[in-house]
PDB file of C-alpha atoms and ligand atoms in Angstrom:
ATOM      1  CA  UNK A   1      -7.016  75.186  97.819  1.00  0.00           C
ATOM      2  CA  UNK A   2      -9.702  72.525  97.200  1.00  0.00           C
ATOM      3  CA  UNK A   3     -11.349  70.450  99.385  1.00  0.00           C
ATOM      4  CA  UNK A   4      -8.988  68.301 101.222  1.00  0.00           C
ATOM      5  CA  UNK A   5      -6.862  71.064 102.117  1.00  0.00           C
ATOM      6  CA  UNK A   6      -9.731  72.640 103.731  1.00  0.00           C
ATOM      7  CA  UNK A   7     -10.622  69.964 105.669  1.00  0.00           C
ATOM      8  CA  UNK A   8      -7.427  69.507 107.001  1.00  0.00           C
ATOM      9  CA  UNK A   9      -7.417  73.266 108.020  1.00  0.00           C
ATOM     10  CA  UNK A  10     -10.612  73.026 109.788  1.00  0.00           C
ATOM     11  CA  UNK A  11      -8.975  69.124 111.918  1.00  0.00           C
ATOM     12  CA  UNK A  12      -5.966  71.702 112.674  1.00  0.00           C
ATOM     13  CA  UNK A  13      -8.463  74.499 113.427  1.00  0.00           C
ATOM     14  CA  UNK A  14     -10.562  72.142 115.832  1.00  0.00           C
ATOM     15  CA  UNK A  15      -7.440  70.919 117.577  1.00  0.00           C
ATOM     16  CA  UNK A  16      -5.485  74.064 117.787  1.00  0.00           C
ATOM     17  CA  UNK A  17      -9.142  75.675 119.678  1.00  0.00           C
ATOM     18  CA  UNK A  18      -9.016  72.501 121.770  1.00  0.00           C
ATOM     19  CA  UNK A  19     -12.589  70.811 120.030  1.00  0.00           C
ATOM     20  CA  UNK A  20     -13.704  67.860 118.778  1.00  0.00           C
ATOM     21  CA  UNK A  21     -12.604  66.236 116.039  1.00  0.00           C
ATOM     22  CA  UNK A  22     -15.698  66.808 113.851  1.00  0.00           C
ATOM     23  CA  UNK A  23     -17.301  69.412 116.149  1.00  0.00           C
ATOM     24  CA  UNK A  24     -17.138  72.032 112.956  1.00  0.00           C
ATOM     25  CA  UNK A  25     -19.354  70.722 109.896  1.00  0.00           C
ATOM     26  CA  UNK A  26     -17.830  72.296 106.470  1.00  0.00           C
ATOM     27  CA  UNK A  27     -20.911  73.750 104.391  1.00  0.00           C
ATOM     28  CA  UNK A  28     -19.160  73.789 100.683  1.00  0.00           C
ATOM     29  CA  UNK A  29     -20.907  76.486  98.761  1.00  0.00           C
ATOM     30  CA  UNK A  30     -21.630  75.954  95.835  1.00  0.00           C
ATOM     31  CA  UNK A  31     -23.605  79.029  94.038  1.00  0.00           C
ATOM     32  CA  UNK A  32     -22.999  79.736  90.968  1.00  0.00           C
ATOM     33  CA  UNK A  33     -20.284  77.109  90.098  1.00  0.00           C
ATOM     34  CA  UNK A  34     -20.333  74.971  87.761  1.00  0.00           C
ATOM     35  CA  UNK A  35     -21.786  71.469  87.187  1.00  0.00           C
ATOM     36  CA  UNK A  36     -18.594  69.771  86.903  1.00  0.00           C
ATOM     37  CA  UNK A  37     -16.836  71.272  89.969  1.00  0.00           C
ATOM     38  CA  UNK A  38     -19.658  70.194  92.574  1.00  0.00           C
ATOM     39  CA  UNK A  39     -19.662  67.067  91.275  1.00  0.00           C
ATOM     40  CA  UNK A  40     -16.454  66.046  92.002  1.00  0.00           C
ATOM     41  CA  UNK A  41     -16.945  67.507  95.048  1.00  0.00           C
ATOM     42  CA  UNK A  42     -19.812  65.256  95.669  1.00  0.00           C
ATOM     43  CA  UNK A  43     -17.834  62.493  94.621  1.00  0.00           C
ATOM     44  CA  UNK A  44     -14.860  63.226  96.956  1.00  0.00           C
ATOM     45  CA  UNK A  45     -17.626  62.700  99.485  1.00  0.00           C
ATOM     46  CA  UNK A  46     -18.104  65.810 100.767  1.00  0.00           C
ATOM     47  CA  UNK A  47     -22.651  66.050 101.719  1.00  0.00           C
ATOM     48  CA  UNK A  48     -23.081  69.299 103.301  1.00  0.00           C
ATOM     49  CA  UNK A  49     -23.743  72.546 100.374  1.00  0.00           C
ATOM     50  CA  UNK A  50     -24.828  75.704 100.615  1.00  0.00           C
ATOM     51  CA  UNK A  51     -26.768  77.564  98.234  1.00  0.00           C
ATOM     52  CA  UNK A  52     -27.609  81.177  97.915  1.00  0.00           C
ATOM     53  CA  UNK A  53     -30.089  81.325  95.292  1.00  0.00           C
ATOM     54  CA  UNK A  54     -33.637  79.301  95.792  1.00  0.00           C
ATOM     55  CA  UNK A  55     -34.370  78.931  91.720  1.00  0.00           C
ATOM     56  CA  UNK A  56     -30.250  78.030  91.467  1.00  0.00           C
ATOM     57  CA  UNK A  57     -30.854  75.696  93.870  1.00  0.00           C
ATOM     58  CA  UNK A  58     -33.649  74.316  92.678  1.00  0.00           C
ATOM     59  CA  UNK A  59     -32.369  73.682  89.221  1.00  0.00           C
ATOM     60  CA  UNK A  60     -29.797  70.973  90.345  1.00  0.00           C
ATOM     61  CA  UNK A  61     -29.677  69.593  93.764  1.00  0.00           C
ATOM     62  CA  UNK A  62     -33.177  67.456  93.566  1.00  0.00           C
ATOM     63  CA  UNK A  63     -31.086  65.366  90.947  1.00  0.00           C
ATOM     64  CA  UNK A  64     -28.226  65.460  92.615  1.00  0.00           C
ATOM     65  CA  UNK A  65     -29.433  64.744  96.028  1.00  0.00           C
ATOM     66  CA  UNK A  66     -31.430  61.273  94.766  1.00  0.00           C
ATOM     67  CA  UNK A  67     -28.215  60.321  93.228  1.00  0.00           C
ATOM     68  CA  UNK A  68     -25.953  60.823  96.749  1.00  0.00           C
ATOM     69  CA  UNK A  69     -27.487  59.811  99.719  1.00  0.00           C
ATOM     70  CA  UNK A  70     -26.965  61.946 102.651  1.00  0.00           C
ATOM     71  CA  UNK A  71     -26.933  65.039 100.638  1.00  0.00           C
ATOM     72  CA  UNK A  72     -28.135  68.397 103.162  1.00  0.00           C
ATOM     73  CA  UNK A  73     -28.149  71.570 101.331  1.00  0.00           C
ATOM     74  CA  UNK A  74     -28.459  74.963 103.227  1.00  0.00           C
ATOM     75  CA  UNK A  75     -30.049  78.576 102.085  1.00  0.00           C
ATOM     76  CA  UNK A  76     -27.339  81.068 103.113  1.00  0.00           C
ATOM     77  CA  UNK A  77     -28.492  83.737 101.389  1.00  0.00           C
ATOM     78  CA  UNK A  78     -31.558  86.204 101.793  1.00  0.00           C
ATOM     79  CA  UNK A  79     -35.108  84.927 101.319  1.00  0.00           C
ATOM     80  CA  UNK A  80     -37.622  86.608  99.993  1.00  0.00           C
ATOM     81  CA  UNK A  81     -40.952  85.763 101.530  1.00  0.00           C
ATOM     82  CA  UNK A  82     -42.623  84.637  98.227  1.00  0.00           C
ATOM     83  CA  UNK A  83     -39.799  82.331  98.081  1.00  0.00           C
ATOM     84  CA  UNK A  84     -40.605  80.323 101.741  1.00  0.00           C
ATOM     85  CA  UNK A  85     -42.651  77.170 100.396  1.00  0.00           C
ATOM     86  CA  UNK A  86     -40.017  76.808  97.853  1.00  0.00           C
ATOM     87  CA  UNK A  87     -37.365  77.058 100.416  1.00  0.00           C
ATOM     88  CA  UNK A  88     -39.035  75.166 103.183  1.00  0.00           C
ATOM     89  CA  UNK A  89     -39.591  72.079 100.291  1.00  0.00           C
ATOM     90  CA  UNK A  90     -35.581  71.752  99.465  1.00  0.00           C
ATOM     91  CA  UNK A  91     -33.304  73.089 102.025  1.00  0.00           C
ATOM     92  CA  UNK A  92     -32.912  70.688 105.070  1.00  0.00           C
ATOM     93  CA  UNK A  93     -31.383  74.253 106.904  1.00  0.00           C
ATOM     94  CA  UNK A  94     -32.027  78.266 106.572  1.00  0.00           C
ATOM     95  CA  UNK A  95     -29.759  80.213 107.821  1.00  0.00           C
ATOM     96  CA  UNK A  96     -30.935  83.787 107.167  1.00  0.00           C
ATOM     97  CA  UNK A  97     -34.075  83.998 109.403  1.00  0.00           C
ATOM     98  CA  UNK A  98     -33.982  87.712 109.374  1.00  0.00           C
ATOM     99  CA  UNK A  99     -37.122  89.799 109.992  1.00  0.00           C
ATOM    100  CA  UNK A 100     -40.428  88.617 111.341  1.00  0.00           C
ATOM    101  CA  UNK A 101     -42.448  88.482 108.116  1.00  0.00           C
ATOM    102  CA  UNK A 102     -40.203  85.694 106.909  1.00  0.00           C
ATOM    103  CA  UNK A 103     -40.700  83.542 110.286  1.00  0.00           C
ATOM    104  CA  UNK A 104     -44.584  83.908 109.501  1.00  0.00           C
ATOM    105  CA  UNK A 105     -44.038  82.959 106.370  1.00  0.00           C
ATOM    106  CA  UNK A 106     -41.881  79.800 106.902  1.00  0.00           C
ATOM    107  CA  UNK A 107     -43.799  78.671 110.314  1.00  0.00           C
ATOM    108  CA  UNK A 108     -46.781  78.431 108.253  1.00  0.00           C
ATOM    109  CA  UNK A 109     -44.807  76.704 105.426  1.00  0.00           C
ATOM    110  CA  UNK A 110     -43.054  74.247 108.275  1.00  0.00           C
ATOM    111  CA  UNK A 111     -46.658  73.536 109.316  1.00  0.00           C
ATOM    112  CA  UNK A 112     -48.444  72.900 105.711  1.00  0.00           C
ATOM    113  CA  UNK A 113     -45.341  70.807 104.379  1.00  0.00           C
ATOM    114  CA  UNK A 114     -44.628  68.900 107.681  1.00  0.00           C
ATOM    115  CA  UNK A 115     -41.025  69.849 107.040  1.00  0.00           C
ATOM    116  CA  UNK A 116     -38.211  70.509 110.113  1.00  0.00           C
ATOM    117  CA  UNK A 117     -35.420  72.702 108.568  1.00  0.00           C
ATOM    118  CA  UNK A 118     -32.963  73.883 111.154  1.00  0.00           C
ATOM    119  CA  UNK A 119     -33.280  77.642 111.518  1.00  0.00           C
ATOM    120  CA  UNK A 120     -30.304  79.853 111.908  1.00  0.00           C
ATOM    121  CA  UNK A 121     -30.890  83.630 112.487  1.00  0.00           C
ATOM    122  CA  UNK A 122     -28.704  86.444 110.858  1.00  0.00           C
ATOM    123  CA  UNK A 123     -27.652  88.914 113.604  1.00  0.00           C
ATOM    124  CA  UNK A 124     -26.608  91.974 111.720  1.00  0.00           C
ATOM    125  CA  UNK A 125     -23.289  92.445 114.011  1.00  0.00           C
ATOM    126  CA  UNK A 126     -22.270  95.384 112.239  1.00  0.00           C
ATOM    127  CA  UNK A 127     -24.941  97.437 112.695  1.00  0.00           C
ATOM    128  CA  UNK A 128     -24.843  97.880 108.930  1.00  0.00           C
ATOM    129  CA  UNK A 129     -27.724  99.676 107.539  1.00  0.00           C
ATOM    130  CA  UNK A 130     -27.530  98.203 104.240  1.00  0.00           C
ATOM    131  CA  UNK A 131     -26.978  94.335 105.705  1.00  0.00           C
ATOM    132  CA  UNK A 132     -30.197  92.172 106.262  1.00  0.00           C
ATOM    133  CA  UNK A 133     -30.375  90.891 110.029  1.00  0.00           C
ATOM    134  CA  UNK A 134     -32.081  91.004 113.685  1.00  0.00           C
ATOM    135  CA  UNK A 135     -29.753  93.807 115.347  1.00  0.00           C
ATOM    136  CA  UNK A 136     -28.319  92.303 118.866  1.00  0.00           C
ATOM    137  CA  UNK A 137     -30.330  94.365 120.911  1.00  0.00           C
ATOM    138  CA  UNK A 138     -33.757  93.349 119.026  1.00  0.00           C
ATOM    139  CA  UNK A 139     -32.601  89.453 119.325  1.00  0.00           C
ATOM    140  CA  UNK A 140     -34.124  88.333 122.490  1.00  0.00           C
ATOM    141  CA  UNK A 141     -37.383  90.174 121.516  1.00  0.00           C
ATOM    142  CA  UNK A 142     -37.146  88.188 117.885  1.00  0.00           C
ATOM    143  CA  UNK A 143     -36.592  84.837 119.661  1.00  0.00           C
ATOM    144  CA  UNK A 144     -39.925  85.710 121.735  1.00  0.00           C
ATOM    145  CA  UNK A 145     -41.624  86.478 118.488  1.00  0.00           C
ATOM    146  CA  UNK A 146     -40.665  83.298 116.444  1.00  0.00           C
ATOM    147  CA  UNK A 147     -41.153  80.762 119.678  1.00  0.00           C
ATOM    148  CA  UNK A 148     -44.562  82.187 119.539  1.00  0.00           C
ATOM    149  CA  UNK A 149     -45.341  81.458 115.927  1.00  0.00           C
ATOM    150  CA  UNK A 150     -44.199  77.843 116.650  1.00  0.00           C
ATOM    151  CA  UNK A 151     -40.437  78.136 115.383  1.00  0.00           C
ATOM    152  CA  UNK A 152     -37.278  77.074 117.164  1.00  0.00           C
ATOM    153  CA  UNK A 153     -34.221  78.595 115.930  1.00  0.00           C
ATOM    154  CA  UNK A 154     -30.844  76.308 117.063  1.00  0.00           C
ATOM    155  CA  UNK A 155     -28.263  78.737 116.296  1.00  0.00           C
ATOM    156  CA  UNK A 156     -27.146  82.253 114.872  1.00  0.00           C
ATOM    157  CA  UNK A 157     -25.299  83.352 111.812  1.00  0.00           C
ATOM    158  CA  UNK A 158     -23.951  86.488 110.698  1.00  0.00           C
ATOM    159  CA  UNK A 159     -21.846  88.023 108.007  1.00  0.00           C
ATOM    160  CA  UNK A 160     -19.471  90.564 109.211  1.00  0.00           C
ATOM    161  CA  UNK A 161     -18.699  93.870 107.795  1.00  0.00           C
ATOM    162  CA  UNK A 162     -15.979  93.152 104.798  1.00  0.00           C
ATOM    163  CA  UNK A 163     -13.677  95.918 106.042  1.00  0.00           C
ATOM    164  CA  UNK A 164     -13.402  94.832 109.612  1.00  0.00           C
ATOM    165  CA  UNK A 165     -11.930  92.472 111.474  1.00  0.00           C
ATOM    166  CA  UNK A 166     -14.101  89.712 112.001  1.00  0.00           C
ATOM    167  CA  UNK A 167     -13.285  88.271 114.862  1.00  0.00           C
ATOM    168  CA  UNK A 168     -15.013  90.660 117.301  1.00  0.00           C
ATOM    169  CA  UNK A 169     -18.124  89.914 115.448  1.00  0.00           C
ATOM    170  CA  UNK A 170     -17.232  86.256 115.776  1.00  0.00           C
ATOM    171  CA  UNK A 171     -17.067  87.027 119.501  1.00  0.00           C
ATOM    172  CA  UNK A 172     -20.382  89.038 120.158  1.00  0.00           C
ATOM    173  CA  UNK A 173     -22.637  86.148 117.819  1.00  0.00           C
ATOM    174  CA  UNK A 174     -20.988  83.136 120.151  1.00  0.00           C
ATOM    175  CA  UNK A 175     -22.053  85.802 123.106  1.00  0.00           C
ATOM    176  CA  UNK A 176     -25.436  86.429 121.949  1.00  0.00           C
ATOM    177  CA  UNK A 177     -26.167  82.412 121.489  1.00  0.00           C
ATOM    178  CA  UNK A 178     -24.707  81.683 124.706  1.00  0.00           C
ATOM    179  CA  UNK A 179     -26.920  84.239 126.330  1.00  0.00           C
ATOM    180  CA  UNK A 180     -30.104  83.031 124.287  1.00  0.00           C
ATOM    181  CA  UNK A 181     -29.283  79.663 124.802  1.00  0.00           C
ATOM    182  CA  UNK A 182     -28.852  78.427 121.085  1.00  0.00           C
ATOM    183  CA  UNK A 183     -26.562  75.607 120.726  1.00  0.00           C
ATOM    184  CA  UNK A 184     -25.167  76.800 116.909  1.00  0.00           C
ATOM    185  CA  UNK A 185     -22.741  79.505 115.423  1.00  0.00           C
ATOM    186  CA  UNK A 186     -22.966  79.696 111.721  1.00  0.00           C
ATOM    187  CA  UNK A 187     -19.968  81.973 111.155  1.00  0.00           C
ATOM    188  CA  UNK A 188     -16.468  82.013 108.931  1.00  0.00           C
ATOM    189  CA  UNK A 189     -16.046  82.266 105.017  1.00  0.00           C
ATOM    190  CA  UNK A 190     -12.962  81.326 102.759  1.00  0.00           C
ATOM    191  CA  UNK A 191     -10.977  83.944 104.592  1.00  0.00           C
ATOM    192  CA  UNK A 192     -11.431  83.455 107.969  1.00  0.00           C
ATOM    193  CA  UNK A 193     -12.979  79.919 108.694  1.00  0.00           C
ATOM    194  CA  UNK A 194     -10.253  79.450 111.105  1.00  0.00           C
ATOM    195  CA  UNK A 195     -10.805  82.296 113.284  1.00  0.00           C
ATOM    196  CA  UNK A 196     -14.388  81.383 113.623  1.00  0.00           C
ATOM    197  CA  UNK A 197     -13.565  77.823 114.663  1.00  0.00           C
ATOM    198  CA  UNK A 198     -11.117  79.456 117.430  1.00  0.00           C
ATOM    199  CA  UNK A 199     -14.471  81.770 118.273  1.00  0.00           C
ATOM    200  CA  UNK A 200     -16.746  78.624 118.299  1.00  0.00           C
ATOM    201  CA  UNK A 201     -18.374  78.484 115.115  1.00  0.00           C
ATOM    202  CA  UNK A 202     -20.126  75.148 114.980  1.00  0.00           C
ATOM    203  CA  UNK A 203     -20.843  75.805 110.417  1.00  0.00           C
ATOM    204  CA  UNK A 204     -18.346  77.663 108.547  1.00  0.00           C
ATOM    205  CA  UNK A 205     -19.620  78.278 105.079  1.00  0.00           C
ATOM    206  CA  UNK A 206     -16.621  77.611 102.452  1.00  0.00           C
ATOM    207  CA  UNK A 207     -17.064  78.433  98.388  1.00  0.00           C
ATOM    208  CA  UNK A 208     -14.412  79.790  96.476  1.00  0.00           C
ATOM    209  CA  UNK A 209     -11.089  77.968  98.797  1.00  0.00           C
ATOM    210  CA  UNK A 210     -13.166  75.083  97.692  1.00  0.00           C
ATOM    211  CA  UNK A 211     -14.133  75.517  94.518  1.00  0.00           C
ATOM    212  CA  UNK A 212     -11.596  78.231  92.879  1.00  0.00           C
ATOM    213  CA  UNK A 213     -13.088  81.895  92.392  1.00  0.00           C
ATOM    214  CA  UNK A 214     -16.989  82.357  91.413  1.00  0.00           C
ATOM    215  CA  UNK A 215     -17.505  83.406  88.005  1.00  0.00           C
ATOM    216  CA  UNK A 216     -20.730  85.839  87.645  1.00  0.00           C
ATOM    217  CA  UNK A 217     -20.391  86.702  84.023  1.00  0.00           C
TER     218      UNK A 217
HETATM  219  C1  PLP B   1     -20.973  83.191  99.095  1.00  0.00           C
HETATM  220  C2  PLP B   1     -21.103  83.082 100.574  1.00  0.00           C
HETATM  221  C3  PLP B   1     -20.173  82.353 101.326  1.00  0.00           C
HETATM  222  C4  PLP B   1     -18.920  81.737 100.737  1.00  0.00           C
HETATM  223  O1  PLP B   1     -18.002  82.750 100.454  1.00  0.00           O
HETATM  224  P1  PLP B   1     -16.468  82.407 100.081  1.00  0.00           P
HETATM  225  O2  PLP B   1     -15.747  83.652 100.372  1.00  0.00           O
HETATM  226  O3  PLP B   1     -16.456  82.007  98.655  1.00  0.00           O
HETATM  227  O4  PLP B   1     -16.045  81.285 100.983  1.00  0.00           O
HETATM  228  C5  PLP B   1     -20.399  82.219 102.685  1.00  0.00           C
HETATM  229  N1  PLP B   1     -21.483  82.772 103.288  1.00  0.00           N
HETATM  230  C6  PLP B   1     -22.391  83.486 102.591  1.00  0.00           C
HETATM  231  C7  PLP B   1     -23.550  84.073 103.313  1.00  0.00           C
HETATM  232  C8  PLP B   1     -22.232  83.656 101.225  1.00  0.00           C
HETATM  233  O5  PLP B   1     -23.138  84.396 100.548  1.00  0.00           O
END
C-alpha cells in the first residue's frame, strides 16, 4: 500500500494494456483523511486529489493548494445543486455531472465565475435505482441537452455496482465515450484500478490503497 506502490501498479498497468507511460493520471482521494496523511502525500509529490465532500473540501485545499503549486483537486462525489458556485469556485474537475438541473446550475456558474472545470458525466451502468447517473440509453439525449446550455463534457465516469464484476461496466462506459466521442474514462477504485486501465480508463480514483482505510467515526 501507499503511494509509490500504486504508482508503480498503474506504470505496470499502462504497459501490460500496451499505453503510454503516463496515459493514466492517479486522482489520490483524499476525503475524510486526515491532515497529516495528505500532506505527506503532497510532499511525496503527488498533485492530483479527489474530494467527495464540497464543505470538506473547502476547509483545507485553498491552503494547501497556495502552498503546492500545481495542485488540481476533483469533486467525485454527488453535487447538490445549491452546492454548484461553491463547486465551480474550487474544483479544477467534476466528475458527477448527473441530471440536467445540475448542468443548468453549473453552466450558469461556469459563465458568472469565468471558470473551465473539466466535466465528467456519471453513467449509472448498473441500472441501479438507488445510484445517481444518466442511464446509457438517456446519454446521447443528455449530451444534446448540456451542449445546448453551453457545456462540454470530455469524458464519462461511473461507479459500478459493488457486487458485480466491474469490468463489463468498465467495458460499456469506454463504449459509450467512444460512441459519443468523449476523449476521457473516469473509472477504477482501490480494488480494481488495474482492470480499468486494461479497459481504458484515462482517471482512476485511488483513496484508501493510498492512504490506509477511511475512518468515519
Ligand atoms: C471514495 C471514492 C473513491 C475511492 O475509493 P477507494 O476504494 O478508497 O479507492 C473513488 N471514487 C469515488 C466516487 C469515491 O466516492
Amino acid at each position: 500500500m501507499g503511494l509509490d506502490e500504486i504508482r508503480s501498479r498503474i506504470a505496470a498497468a499502462e504497459q501490460a494494456a500496451g499505453r503510454a507511460a503516463g496515459s493514466v493520471t492517479l486522482i489520490a482521494v483524499s476525503k475524510v483523511q486526515p491532515d497529516d496523511r495528505v500532506q505527506a502525500v503532497l510532499q511525496a509529490g503527488q498533485r492530483v486529489f479527489g474530494e467527495n465532500y464540497v464543505q470538506e473540501a473547502q476547509g483545507k485545499w485553498p491552503g494547501w493548494r497556495a502552498a503546492h503549486p500545481g495542485v488540481s483537486v476533483h469533486m467525485i462525489g454527488p453535487l447538490q445543486s445549491n452546492k454548484a458556485r461553491a463547486a465551480v469556485a474550487l474544483f479544477d474537475a467534476i466528475h458527477t455531472l448527473d441530471r440536467i438541473s445540475l448542468a443548468r446550475k453549473l453552466a450558469q456558474q461556469i459563465a458568472d465565475q469565468s471558470r473551465n472545470p473539466q466535466l465528467f458525466v456519471q453513467v449509472n451502468t448498473g441500472d441501479e435505482p438507488q445510484k445517481a447517473g444518466i442511464l446509457a440509453d438517456e446519454l446521447p439525449g443528455f449530451l444534446a441537452e448540456c451542449h445546448a446550455l453551453g457545456l462540454a463534457p470530455e469524458g464519462l465516469m461511473c461507479i459500478p455496482p459493488e457486487d458485480q464484476d466491474p469490468v463489463p461496466h468498465f467495458r460499456l462506459l469506454r463504449r459509450l465515450a467512444g460512441e459519443n466521442g468523449l476523449p476521457l474514462l473516469s473509472m477504477g477504485m482501490s480494488a480494481d484500478f488495474e482492470a480499468a486501465i486494461a479497459e481504458g480508463a484515462t482517471h482512476v480514483r485511488v483513496g484508501s490503497a493510498i492512504f490506509g482505510a477511511r475512518d468515519y467515526g
